[in-house]
Amino acid sequence: MRLGLLTAIVSLLLAGPSPAKPAHLKALSDYIGPSIPKAVNDCKTCHLPDTPDEDGKPHNAFGKRVAEWRKERRKAGLPNDIPAALDALADEDADKDGVPNLVEILAGHLPGDARDVPTLAERAEATKKLAALRAARADYAWEPFRPVKRPRVPAVQNANWVRNPIDAFVSEQHEKYGLKPRPEANKATLLRRVYLDLIGLPPTPDELHAFLSDPDPRAYEKVVDRLLESPRYGEAQARHWMDVWRYSDWAGYGAEVRDSQPHIWRWRDWIVESLNADKGYDQMVREMLAADELDPEDADKLRATGFLVRNWYKFSREVVLDRTVEHTGKAFLGVTLNCAKCHDHMYDPFPQTDFYAFRAIFQSQDIRTDRLPREPDIKKDGLVRVYDAHADTPTYLFVRGNDKDPDKSKPIPPGVPAALGGAKFEVRPVSLPPVAVSPDNRPFVLEEAKRANEAAIGPVRNAEAKARARLGTVLLGSNPWSVVGRLPAMSARDDQQAQDESAARIAELKRDVFLALLAVEAIDQKAKPDDWKSAATKAGGL
């Protein structure tokens, strides 16, 4: 099992308390202005430049003050995100250059470097920005990860234009900025839009004329239903989701696979088929993250684990796990959990330990390619999927994100960020059927192996019979002196016959050994001592 992945992480990804406000950088930018996120991503805002004799990046005066403040807040159980820090430290002067921290940031200068001082003109402009920023923040509440409250639907002047609550909010903005809505689209434009939205292709001239001439009041609804039932719908929508989930065929150098895996196209087909089958998003997520535990014998669903296979990288397992954490967080949580690999997250409430706890969920996984019916060569075709190969491998926090410097004093247990809420993370074992653990024991693989062994015996037995027949023809000839002249050839044929007999016997032994091993494995599962004795006696005679 991948540390209870099927019941733990999937439920937390899908069943949080309620929809929450976004925590991404765009939302932060909307809240506190574009200059602040730029400063957040600039190491020089909080750190001194690198020097050869220093370990990591030491804090400058502003960075020390922020770290000290966040430590105090975290200890008190209070919010310690970037907006809260800027509110608390805005009017302080960390580098003692006479300019408040936030004014200096808005002026495009460093609040931790006393030599980097804004001009009087820059200070004046930044002071204006600060006043505007504080006024604007009253209209945009920064509440990441807090449950969304249903807003009041605004009353608008153009009430006749409103057909649903969303229209009311749009109309409110029209009125705010003095805009007027566009006129209703004509039928031809409406048809083109719905075609492009649902299947990514425009209507043909025949389809357009049929729609324009259809007097049925439900003509538009009929078009929508037909497009939703079209296989083109799944193909078009899959293009979007494959971008979100990072679908990619394998890449490498020549025939050497370095990224992703061969046969991962089966995951692509699963995405298209799932969308066309109207499979729920929640079920798709479950299968992508845990089909090997939820449906370990269902080859169609196992294709979904291509989402995890996609992170494979030949040269580093650390890269594989880092990619898994990063892209699982981005795809299903909408957060950059990877930013907490080296230190606490800069603007989300994720301490560094959250990254490694999340990584511990996937620590045991690896990939393999299973055989498919009628194709024994997995290089030609196969089912690439994830499975648990390293169940007992511990997870350690890497000091400053350096995988060469793990902190082995305390293994990190699997978990998810507490800021996400939801149920308490719990690891539960999963019992897998024997064929999921040993895929070469699946019935079709064993049956094909039996047939291959039997088929290998026939040709060598035929060759042996032909050799015997040729030798018999020579010995029964009427002229004894001609036999003497053929002795060298007869000797060669005799040697060939012996080789054919040995090859036939070897083929039969391979078949018998294979069958004996199957019997032993079957008995092993049933654990009957008498059957063990009988099978061992038979195997000993081979």
Coordinates of C-alpha atoms in Angstrom, one line a residue:
M1 CA 0.0 0.0 0.0
R2 CA 1.1 3.6 -0.6
L3 CA 0.6 4.4 3.1
G4 CA -3.2 4.5 3.0
L5 CA -3.2 6.8 0.0
L6 CA -6.6 5.6 -1.3
T7 CA -8.5 6.6 1.8
A8 CA -6.3 9.4 3.2
I9 CA -5.0 11.8 0.7
V10 CA -7.9 11.3 -1.8
S11 CA -10.5 12.1 0.8
L12 CA -8.6 15.2 1.9
L13 CA -8.1 16.4 -1.7
L14 CA -11.8 15.9 -2.5
A15 CA -13.7 16.4 0.7
G16 CA -12.5 19.5 2.4
P17 CA -14.8 21.6 4.7
S18 CA -16.1 23.8 1.9
P19 CA -14.7 25.8 -1.1
A20 CA -12.0 28.1 0.1
K21 CA -10.6 31.4 -1.2
P22 CA -7.5 31.0 -3.4
A23 CA -4.0 31.4 -2.0
H24 CA -2.1 31.8 -5.2
L25 CA 0.2 34.7 -6.1
K26 CA -2.4 36.4 -8.4
A27 CA -4.9 36.6 -5.5
L28 CA -2.2 38.0 -3.3
S29 CA -1.3 40.5 -6.0
D30 CA -4.9 41.6 -6.2
Y31 CA -5.0 42.1 -2.5
I32 CA -1.7 44.0 -1.8
G33 CA -0.7 45.3 -5.2
P34 CA 1.8 44.0 -7.8
S35 CA 4.9 45.4 -6.1
I36 CA 4.6 43.2 -3.1
P37 CA 4.5 39.8 -4.8
K38 CA 7.6 40.8 -6.8
A39 CA 9.4 41.5 -3.5
V40 CA 8.2 38.2 -2.1
N41 CA 9.9 36.3 -4.9
D42 CA 13.1 38.3 -4.6
C43 CA 15.6 36.7 -2.3
K44 CA 17.3 40.0 -1.7
T45 CA 14.2 41.3 0.2
C46 CA 15.0 39.1 3.2
H47 CA 18.5 37.6 2.5
L48 CA 22.1 38.8 2.2
P49 CA 23.9 37.9 -1.0
D50 CA 25.7 34.6 -1.2
T51 CA 29.3 34.4 0.0
P52 CA 31.7 31.4 -0.5
D53 CA 32.2 30.8 3.2
E54 CA 28.6 30.9 4.3
D55 CA 26.1 28.0 4.6
G56 CA 22.9 29.0 2.8
K57 CA 21.5 32.6 2.6
P58 CA 21.7 34.5 6.0
H59 CA 18.9 37.0 6.6
N60 CA 19.4 40.7 6.3
A61 CA 17.9 43.1 8.9
F62 CA 14.4 42.9 7.4
G63 CA 14.5 39.2 7.0
K64 CA 15.6 38.7 10.6
R65 CA 12.7 40.9 11.8
V66 CA 10.1 38.9 9.6
A67 CA 11.5 35.6 10.9
E68 CA 11.3 36.8 14.5
W69 CA 7.8 38.0 14.0
R70 CA 6.6 34.8 12.3
K71 CA 8.1 32.7 15.1
E72 CA 6.2 34.7 17.7
R73 CA 3.0 34.5 15.8
R74 CA 3.3 30.8 15.1
K75 CA 4.0 30.1 18.8
A76 CA 0.9 32.0 19.7
G77 CA -1.2 30.2 17.1
L78 CA -1.9 33.4 15.1
P79 CA -1.8 34.0 11.4
N80 CA 1.7 34.6 10.2
D81 CA 1.3 35.0 6.4
I82 CA 2.9 37.8 4.3
P83 CA -0.1 40.2 4.4
A84 CA -0.3 40.0 8.2
A85 CA 3.5 40.5 8.4
L86 CA 3.3 43.6 6.2
D87 CA 0.5 45.0 8.3
A88 CA 2.5 44.5 11.5
L89 CA 5.9 45.6 10.2
A90 CA 4.8 48.2 7.6
D91 CA 5.8 51.3 9.7
E92 CA 8.9 49.8 11.2
D93 CA 12.4 50.6 9.8
A94 CA 14.3 47.4 9.8
D95 CA 17.5 48.8 8.2
K96 CA 17.4 52.1 10.1
D97 CA 17.7 54.2 6.9
G98 CA 14.8 56.5 7.9
V99 CA 12.3 54.9 5.5
P100 CA 9.4 52.6 6.7
N101 CA 9.6 49.1 5.5
L102 CA 6.4 49.1 3.3
V103 CA 7.2 52.4 1.7
E104 CA 10.6 51.2 0.8
I105 CA 9.2 48.0 -0.8
L106 CA 6.5 50.0 -2.7
A107 CA 9.3 52.3 -4.0
G108 CA 11.1 49.3 -5.4
H109 CA 14.0 49.2 -2.9
L110 CA 15.2 46.8 -0.2
P111 CA 14.0 47.3 3.3
G112 CA 16.9 45.3 4.7
D113 CA 19.7 47.2 3.1
A114 CA 20.6 50.6 4.6
R115 CA 22.6 51.5 1.5
D116 CA 19.6 51.1 -0.8
V117 CA 17.6 54.2 0.0
P118 CA 14.8 55.6 -2.2
T119 CA 14.9 59.2 -3.4
L120 CA 12.5 61.8 -2.1
A121 CA 10.5 61.6 -5.3
E122 CA 10.3 57.8 -5.0
R123 CA 9.3 58.1 -1.3
A124 CA 6.5 60.5 -2.2
E125 CA 5.1 58.3 -5.0
A126 CA 5.3 55.2 -2.7
T127 CA 3.5 57.0 0.0
K128 CA 0.6 57.7 -2.4
K129 CA 0.6 54.0 -3.4
L130 CA 0.5 53.0 0.2
A131 CA -2.6 55.2 0.8
A132 CA -4.3 53.7 -2.3
L133 CA -3.3 50.2 -1.3
R134 CA -4.9 50.5 2.2
A135 CA -8.1 51.9 0.7
A136 CA -8.3 49.2 -1.9
R137 CA -7.8 46.4 0.6
A138 CA -11.2 47.1 2.2
D139 CA -12.8 45.7 -1.0
Y140 CA -10.7 42.6 -1.2
A141 CA -10.5 40.3 1.9
W142 CA -7.4 38.2 1.9
E143 CA -8.6 35.0 3.6
P144 CA -6.8 32.0 2.0
F145 CA -8.1 28.6 3.1
R146 CA -11.0 30.0 4.9
P147 CA -14.5 28.8 3.9
V148 CA -16.2 30.9 1.3
K149 CA -19.4 32.6 2.4
R150 CA -22.2 32.9 0.0
P151 CA -22.3 36.5 -1.0
R152 CA -25.5 38.6 -1.3
V153 CA -26.8 38.8 -4.9
P154 CA -26.6 42.5 -5.7
A155 CA -29.7 44.5 -6.8
V156 CA -29.0 46.1 -10.2
Q157 CA -30.7 48.7 -12.4
N158 CA -30.7 46.5 -15.5
A159 CA -32.8 43.7 -13.9
N160 CA -34.3 42.6 -17.2
W161 CA -30.9 41.6 -18.5
V162 CA -30.2 39.3 -15.5
R163 CA -31.2 35.7 -16.1
N164 CA -29.2 34.1 -13.2
P165 CA -27.3 35.3 -10.1
I166 CA -24.0 35.4 -12.1
D167 CA -25.5 37.9 -14.4
A168 CA -26.3 40.1 -11.4
F169 CA -22.6 40.3 -10.4
V170 CA -21.6 41.1 -14.0
S171 CA -24.2 43.8 -14.3
E172 CA -23.0 45.3 -11.0
Q173 CA -19.5 45.7 -12.5
H174 CA -21.0 47.1 -15.7
E175 CA -22.7 49.8 -13.6
K176 CA -19.6 50.5 -11.5
Y177 CA -17.5 51.2 -14.6
G178 CA -20.2 52.8 -16.8
L179 CA -20.4 49.9 -19.3
K180 CA -23.3 48.4 -21.2
P181 CA -23.7 44.7 -22.0
R182 CA -23.2 43.5 -25.5
P183 CA -26.4 42.7 -27.5
E184 CA -27.5 39.0 -27.5
A185 CA -25.6 36.9 -30.0
N186 CA -27.3 35.8 -33.2
K187 CA -28.0 32.1 -33.9
A188 CA -25.0 31.6 -36.1
T189 CA -22.6 33.2 -33.5
L190 CA -24.2 31.2 -30.7
L191 CA -23.8 27.9 -32.6
R192 CA -20.1 28.6 -33.4
R193 CA -19.5 29.4 -29.7
V194 CA -21.0 26.3 -28.4
Y195 CA -19.2 24.1 -30.9
L196 CA -15.9 25.7 -30.0
D197 CA -16.6 25.4 -26.3
L198 CA -17.6 21.8 -26.3
I199 CA -15.7 20.0 -29.1
G200 CA -13.1 22.6 -30.1
L201 CA -14.2 22.7 -33.8
P202 CA -16.5 25.0 -35.7
P203 CA -19.8 23.7 -37.2
T204 CA -19.8 22.6 -40.8
P205 CA -21.9 24.6 -43.3
D206 CA -24.5 21.8 -43.3
E207 CA -24.7 21.8 -39.5
L208 CA -25.0 25.6 -39.5
H209 CA -27.9 25.6 -42.1
A210 CA -29.7 22.8 -40.2
F211 CA -29.6 24.8 -37.0
L212 CA -30.7 28.1 -38.6
S213 CA -33.7 26.3 -40.3
D214 CA -34.7 24.3 -37.2
P215 CA -38.0 25.9 -35.9
D216 CA -37.9 23.9 -32.7
P217 CA -37.7 26.2 -29.6
R218 CA -35.3 23.6 -28.1
A219 CA -33.0 23.6 -31.2
Y220 CA -30.1 25.0 -29.1
E221 CA -30.6 22.4 -26.3
K222 CA -30.6 19.6 -28.9
V223 CA -27.3 20.8 -30.3
V224 CA -25.8 20.9 -26.8
D225 CA -27.0 17.3 -26.1
R226 CA -25.6 16.1 -29.4
L227 CA -22.2 17.6 -28.8
L228 CA -22.0 16.3 -25.3
E229 CA -22.6 12.8 -26.6
S230 CA -20.0 13.2 -29.4
P231 CA -16.6 11.4 -28.9
R232 CA -15.1 14.8 -30.0
Y233 CA -16.3 16.2 -26.7
G234 CA -14.0 14.0 -24.6
E235 CA -11.1 14.7 -27.0
A236 CA -11.5 18.4 -26.8
Q237 CA -11.9 18.6 -23.0
A238 CA -9.1 16.2 -22.4
R239 CA -6.7 18.7 -24.0
H240 CA -7.4 21.1 -21.2
W241 CA -7.0 18.5 -18.4
M242 CA -3.9 17.0 -20.0
D243 CA -2.3 20.4 -19.7
V244 CA -3.3 20.6 -16.0
W245 CA -2.1 17.1 -15.3
R246 CA 1.1 17.4 -17.4
Y247 CA 0.5 14.6 -19.9
S248 CA 3.6 13.9 -22.0
D249 CA 4.9 11.0 -24.1
W250 CA 8.3 9.7 -23.0
A251 CA 11.4 11.7 -23.8
G252 CA 15.0 10.8 -23.8
Y253 CA 18.2 10.5 -25.8
G254 CA 17.8 8.2 -28.8
A255 CA 16.1 5.1 -27.5
E256 CA 17.0 5.8 -23.9
V257 CA 14.0 6.8 -21.8
R258 CA 14.7 9.6 -19.4
D259 CA 11.4 11.3 -18.7
S260 CA 7.9 9.8 -18.4
Q261 CA 7.5 6.3 -19.8
P262 CA 6.6 4.3 -23.0
H263 CA 3.0 3.2 -23.3
I264 CA 1.8 6.2 -21.1
W265 CA -0.6 7.0 -24.0
R266 CA -3.0 4.6 -22.3
W267 CA -3.4 7.2 -19.6
R268 CA -4.3 9.8 -22.3
D269 CA -6.9 7.4 -23.6
W270 CA -8.3 6.9 -20.1
I271 CA -8.8 10.7 -19.8
V272 CA -10.7 10.9 -23.0
E273 CA -12.8 7.8 -22.3
S274 CA -13.6 9.0 -18.7
L275 CA -14.8 12.4 -19.9
N276 CA -16.9 10.8 -22.6
A277 CA -18.4 8.3 -20.1
D278 CA -19.3 11.3 -17.8
K279 CA -17.2 9.9 -15.0
G280 CA -17.2 12.3 -12.0
Y281 CA -14.1 14.4 -11.4
D282 CA -13.9 13.0 -7.8
Q283 CA -13.7 9.5 -9.2
M284 CA -11.1 10.4 -11.8
V285 CA -8.9 11.9 -9.0
R286 CA -9.3 8.7 -7.0
E287 CA -8.3 6.5 -9.9
M288 CA -5.3 8.7 -10.8
L289 CA -3.9 8.6 -7.3
A290 CA -4.9 5.2 -6.0
A291 CA -6.3 2.9 -8.7
D292 CA -3.5 0.4 -7.8
E293 CA -5.1 0.1 -4.3
L294 CA -8.8 0.7 -5.1
D295 CA -8.9 -1.5 -8.2
P296 CA -5.7 -3.5 -8.3
E297 CA -6.9 -6.0 -10.9
D298 CA -8.7 -3.6 -13.3
A299 CA -6.4 -2.8 -16.1
D300 CA -8.6 -0.1 -17.5
K301 CA -8.6 1.9 -14.2
L302 CA -4.9 1.2 -13.6
R303 CA -4.1 3.3 -16.7
A304 CA -5.1 6.3 -14.6
T305 CA -2.0 6.0 -12.5
G306 CA -0.2 7.4 -15.5
F307 CA -0.6 10.7 -13.6
L308 CA 2.0 9.5 -11.1
V309 CA 4.1 7.7 -13.7
R310 CA 4.5 10.9 -15.6
N311 CA 6.8 12.2 -12.9
W312 CA 9.4 9.5 -13.5
Y313 CA 12.9 10.6 -14.1
K314 CA 15.8 8.2 -14.9
F315 CA 18.6 9.9 -13.1
S316 CA 17.1 10.8 -9.7
R317 CA 14.4 9.3 -7.5
E318 CA 14.5 12.5 -5.5
V319 CA 13.4 14.4 -8.6
V320 CA 10.6 11.9 -9.0
L321 CA 9.2 12.5 -5.5
D322 CA 9.7 16.2 -5.7
R323 CA 7.8 16.4 -8.9
T324 CA 5.0 14.2 -7.4
V325 CA 4.5 16.5 -4.5
E326 CA 4.7 19.6 -6.7
H327 CA 2.3 18.6 -9.3
T328 CA -0.2 16.8 -7.1
G329 CA -0.4 20.0 -5.0
K330 CA -0.8 22.2 -8.0
A331 CA -3.2 20.0 -9.9
F332 CA -5.6 19.1 -7.1
L333 CA -5.0 21.6 -4.3
G334 CA -4.1 24.7 -6.3
V335 CA -1.1 25.4 -4.1
T336 CA 2.6 25.5 -4.6
L337 CA 3.5 23.1 -1.8
N338 CA 6.9 22.6 -3.5
C339 CA 7.9 26.1 -2.3
A340 CA 8.1 24.6 1.2
K341 CA 10.9 22.2 0.3
C342 CA 13.8 24.3 1.5
H343 CA 12.0 26.5 4.1
D344 CA 8.6 27.5 5.3
H345 CA 6.3 28.7 2.5
M346 CA 6.7 32.4 1.9
Y347 CA 3.0 33.4 1.6
D348 CA 1.0 30.2 2.4
P349 CA 0.6 28.7 5.9
F350 CA 2.8 25.6 5.1
P351 CA 5.8 24.9 7.2
Q352 CA 8.7 23.0 5.7
T353 CA 7.6 19.8 7.5
D354 CA 4.4 19.9 5.4
F355 CA 6.3 19.3 2.2
Y356 CA 8.0 16.2 3.6
A357 CA 4.9 14.8 5.3
F358 CA 3.1 15.1 2.0
R359 CA 6.1 13.5 0.2
A360 CA 6.0 10.6 2.7
I361 CA 2.6 9.5 1.3
F362 CA 4.3 8.8 -2.0
Q363 CA 7.7 7.6 -0.6
S364 CA 6.9 3.9 -1.2
Q365 CA 5.8 4.2 -4.8
D366 CA 7.6 3.0 -7.9
I367 CA 6.6 2.2 -11.5
R368 CA 6.5 -1.1 -13.5
T369 CA 5.1 -2.2 -16.8
D370 CA 2.7 -5.2 -16.7
R371 CA 2.2 -7.6 -19.5
L372 CA -1.0 -7.4 -21.6
P373 CA -2.8 -10.4 -23.2
R374 CA -1.2 -11.7 -26.4
E375 CA 2.0 -9.6 -26.1
P376 CA 4.8 -11.1 -24.0
D377 CA 7.2 -8.4 -24.9
I378 CA 6.6 -5.3 -22.7
K379 CA 8.9 -3.2 -24.8
K380 CA 6.4 -3.5 -27.7
D381 CA 3.3 -3.0 -25.6
G382 CA 2.4 -3.0 -21.9
L383 CA 0.5 -1.3 -19.1
V384 CA 2.7 1.2 -17.3
R385 CA 1.5 1.9 -13.7
V386 CA 2.6 2.6 -10.1
Y387 CA 2.9 0.1 -7.3
D388 CA 4.4 0.0 -3.8
A389 CA 8.0 -1.1 -3.9
H390 CA 9.6 0.7 -0.9
A391 CA 7.0 0.4 1.9
D392 CA 9.5 0.6 4.7
T393 CA 11.5 3.6 3.4
P394 CA 11.5 6.4 5.9
T395 CA 11.1 10.1 4.9
Y396 CA 13.5 12.7 6.3
L397 CA 13.5 16.4 6.2
F398 CA 16.3 17.8 4.0
V399 CA 18.1 20.6 5.6
R400 CA 17.6 23.7 3.3
G401 CA 16.2 21.2 0.7
N402 CA 19.6 19.5 0.2
D403 CA 19.0 15.8 -0.4
K404 CA 22.6 15.2 0.6
D405 CA 21.9 16.5 4.1
P406 CA 18.9 14.6 5.5
D407 CA 18.0 15.2 9.2
K408 CA 17.8 11.6 10.3
S409 CA 17.1 12.4 13.9
K410 CA 13.4 12.3 13.3
P411 CA 11.6 10.5 10.4
I412 CA 8.6 12.5 9.1
P413 CA 5.3 10.6 9.2
P414 CA 2.9 11.0 6.2
G415 CA 0.4 13.7 6.4
V416 CA -1.2 16.7 4.7
P417 CA -1.0 20.5 5.6
A418 CA -3.1 21.3 8.6
A419 CA -4.1 24.5 6.9
L420 CA -6.2 22.5 4.5
G421 CA -8.5 21.3 7.2
G422 CA -10.5 18.1 6.6
A423 CA -10.4 14.8 8.4
K424 CA -7.3 13.8 10.4
F425 CA -4.9 12.0 8.3
E426 CA -4.8 8.3 9.0
V427 CA -2.7 5.5 7.5
R428 CA -4.5 2.2 7.0
P429 CA -3.2 -1.0 5.4
V430 CA -4.6 -2.3 2.2
S431 CA -4.8 -6.0 1.4
L432 CA -4.0 -6.6 -2.2
P433 CA -4.8 -9.8 -4.1
P434 CA -1.7 -12.0 -4.9
V435 CA -1.9 -11.3 -8.7
A436 CA -1.5 -7.5 -7.9
V437 CA 1.7 -8.2 -6.1
S438 CA 2.9 -10.8 -8.6
P439 CA 1.4 -9.8 -12.0
D440 CA 3.2 -12.7 -13.7
N441 CA 0.8 -15.1 -11.9
R442 CA -2.3 -13.6 -13.6
P443 CA -4.3 -16.4 -15.3
F444 CA -3.7 -15.2 -18.8
V445 CA 0.0 -14.9 -18.3
L446 CA 0.2 -18.5 -16.9
E447 CA -1.9 -19.8 -19.7
E448 CA 0.2 -18.1 -22.4
A449 CA 3.3 -19.5 -20.7
K450 CA 1.9 -23.0 -20.7
R451 CA 1.1 -22.7 -24.4
A452 CA 4.5 -21.3 -25.2
N453 CA 6.2 -24.2 -23.4
E454 CA 4.0 -26.8 -25.2
A455 CA 4.6 -25.1 -28.5
A456 CA 8.4 -25.2 -28.0
I457 CA 8.3 -29.1 -27.6
G458 CA 6.6 -29.8 -30.9
P459 CA 9.2 -28.5 -33.4
V460 CA 12.1 -30.3 -31.6
R461 CA 10.2 -33.6 -31.4
N462 CA 9.4 -33.3 -35.1
A463 CA 13.0 -32.7 -35.9
E464 CA 14.0 -35.7 -33.9
A465 CA 11.5 -37.9 -35.7
K466 CA 12.8 -36.8 -39.1
A467 CA 16.4 -37.5 -38.1
R468 CA 15.4 -41.0 -37.0
A469 CA 13.6 -41.6 -40.3
R470 CA 16.5 -40.5 -42.4
L471 CA 18.9 -42.7 -40.4
G472 CA 16.5 -45.7 -40.7
T473 CA 16.4 -45.2 -44.5
V474 CA 20.2 -45.5 -44.8
L475 CA 20.4 -48.6 -42.6
L476 CA 17.7 -50.5 -44.5
G477 CA 19.4 -49.9 -47.9
S478 CA 20.2 -53.0 -50.1
N479 CA 23.8 -52.3 -50.8
P480 CA 26.0 -52.8 -47.7
W481 CA 29.1 -51.3 -49.4
S482 CA 27.1 -48.1 -50.0
V483 CA 26.4 -48.0 -46.2
V484 CA 30.2 -48.1 -45.5
G485 CA 30.7 -45.2 -47.8
R486 CA 28.1 -43.2 -45.9
L487 CA 29.4 -43.9 -42.5
P488 CA 30.8 -40.3 -41.9
A489 CA 27.4 -38.8 -42.9
M490 CA 25.6 -41.4 -40.7
S491 CA 27.8 -40.4 -37.8
A492 CA 26.9 -36.7 -38.3
R493 CA 23.2 -37.6 -38.5
D494 CA 23.6 -39.7 -35.4
D495 CA 25.1 -36.7 -33.6
Q496 CA 22.3 -34.4 -34.9
Q497 CA 19.7 -36.9 -33.7
A498 CA 21.3 -36.9 -30.2
Q499 CA 21.2 -33.1 -30.2
D500 CA 17.5 -33.1 -31.2
E501 CA 16.7 -35.6 -28.5
S502 CA 18.5 -33.5 -25.9
A503 CA 16.7 -30.4 -27.1
A504 CA 13.4 -32.1 -26.9
R505 CA 14.1 -33.4 -23.4
I506 CA 15.2 -29.9 -22.3
A507 CA 12.0 -28.4 -23.7
E508 CA 10.0 -31.0 -21.8
L509 CA 11.9 -30.4 -18.6
K510 CA 11.3 -26.7 -18.9
R511 CA 7.6 -27.4 -19.2
D512 CA 7.6 -29.8 -16.2
V513 CA 9.6 -27.3 -14.0
F514 CA 7.2 -24.5 -14.9
L515 CA 4.2 -26.7 -14.0
A516 CA 5.8 -27.8 -10.8
L517 CA 6.5 -24.2 -9.8
L518 CA 2.9 -23.3 -10.5
A519 CA 1.8 -26.2 -8.2
V520 CA 4.1 -25.0 -5.5
E521 CA 2.8 -21.4 -5.7
A522 CA -0.8 -22.6 -5.6
I523 CA 0.0 -24.8 -2.5
D524 CA 1.8 -21.9 -0.9
Q525 CA -1.4 -19.8 -1.1
K526 CA -3.4 -22.7 0.5
A527 CA -0.7 -23.7 3.0
K528 CA -1.5 -27.5 3.1
P529 CA 1.5 -29.6 4.4
D530 CA 0.5 -32.8 2.7
D531 CA 0.3 -31.1 -0.7
W532 CA 3.7 -29.5 0.0
K533 CA 5.2 -33.0 0.5
S534 CA 3.7 -34.4 -2.7
A535 CA 4.8 -31.4 -4.8
A536 CA 8.3 -31.5 -3.3
T537 CA 8.6 -35.2 -4.1
K538 CA 7.5 -34.7 -7.7
A539 CA 9.8 -31.7 -8.1
G540 CA 12.7 -33.6 -6.7
G541 CA 12.3 -36.2 -9.5
L542 CA 12.8 -33.6 -12.3

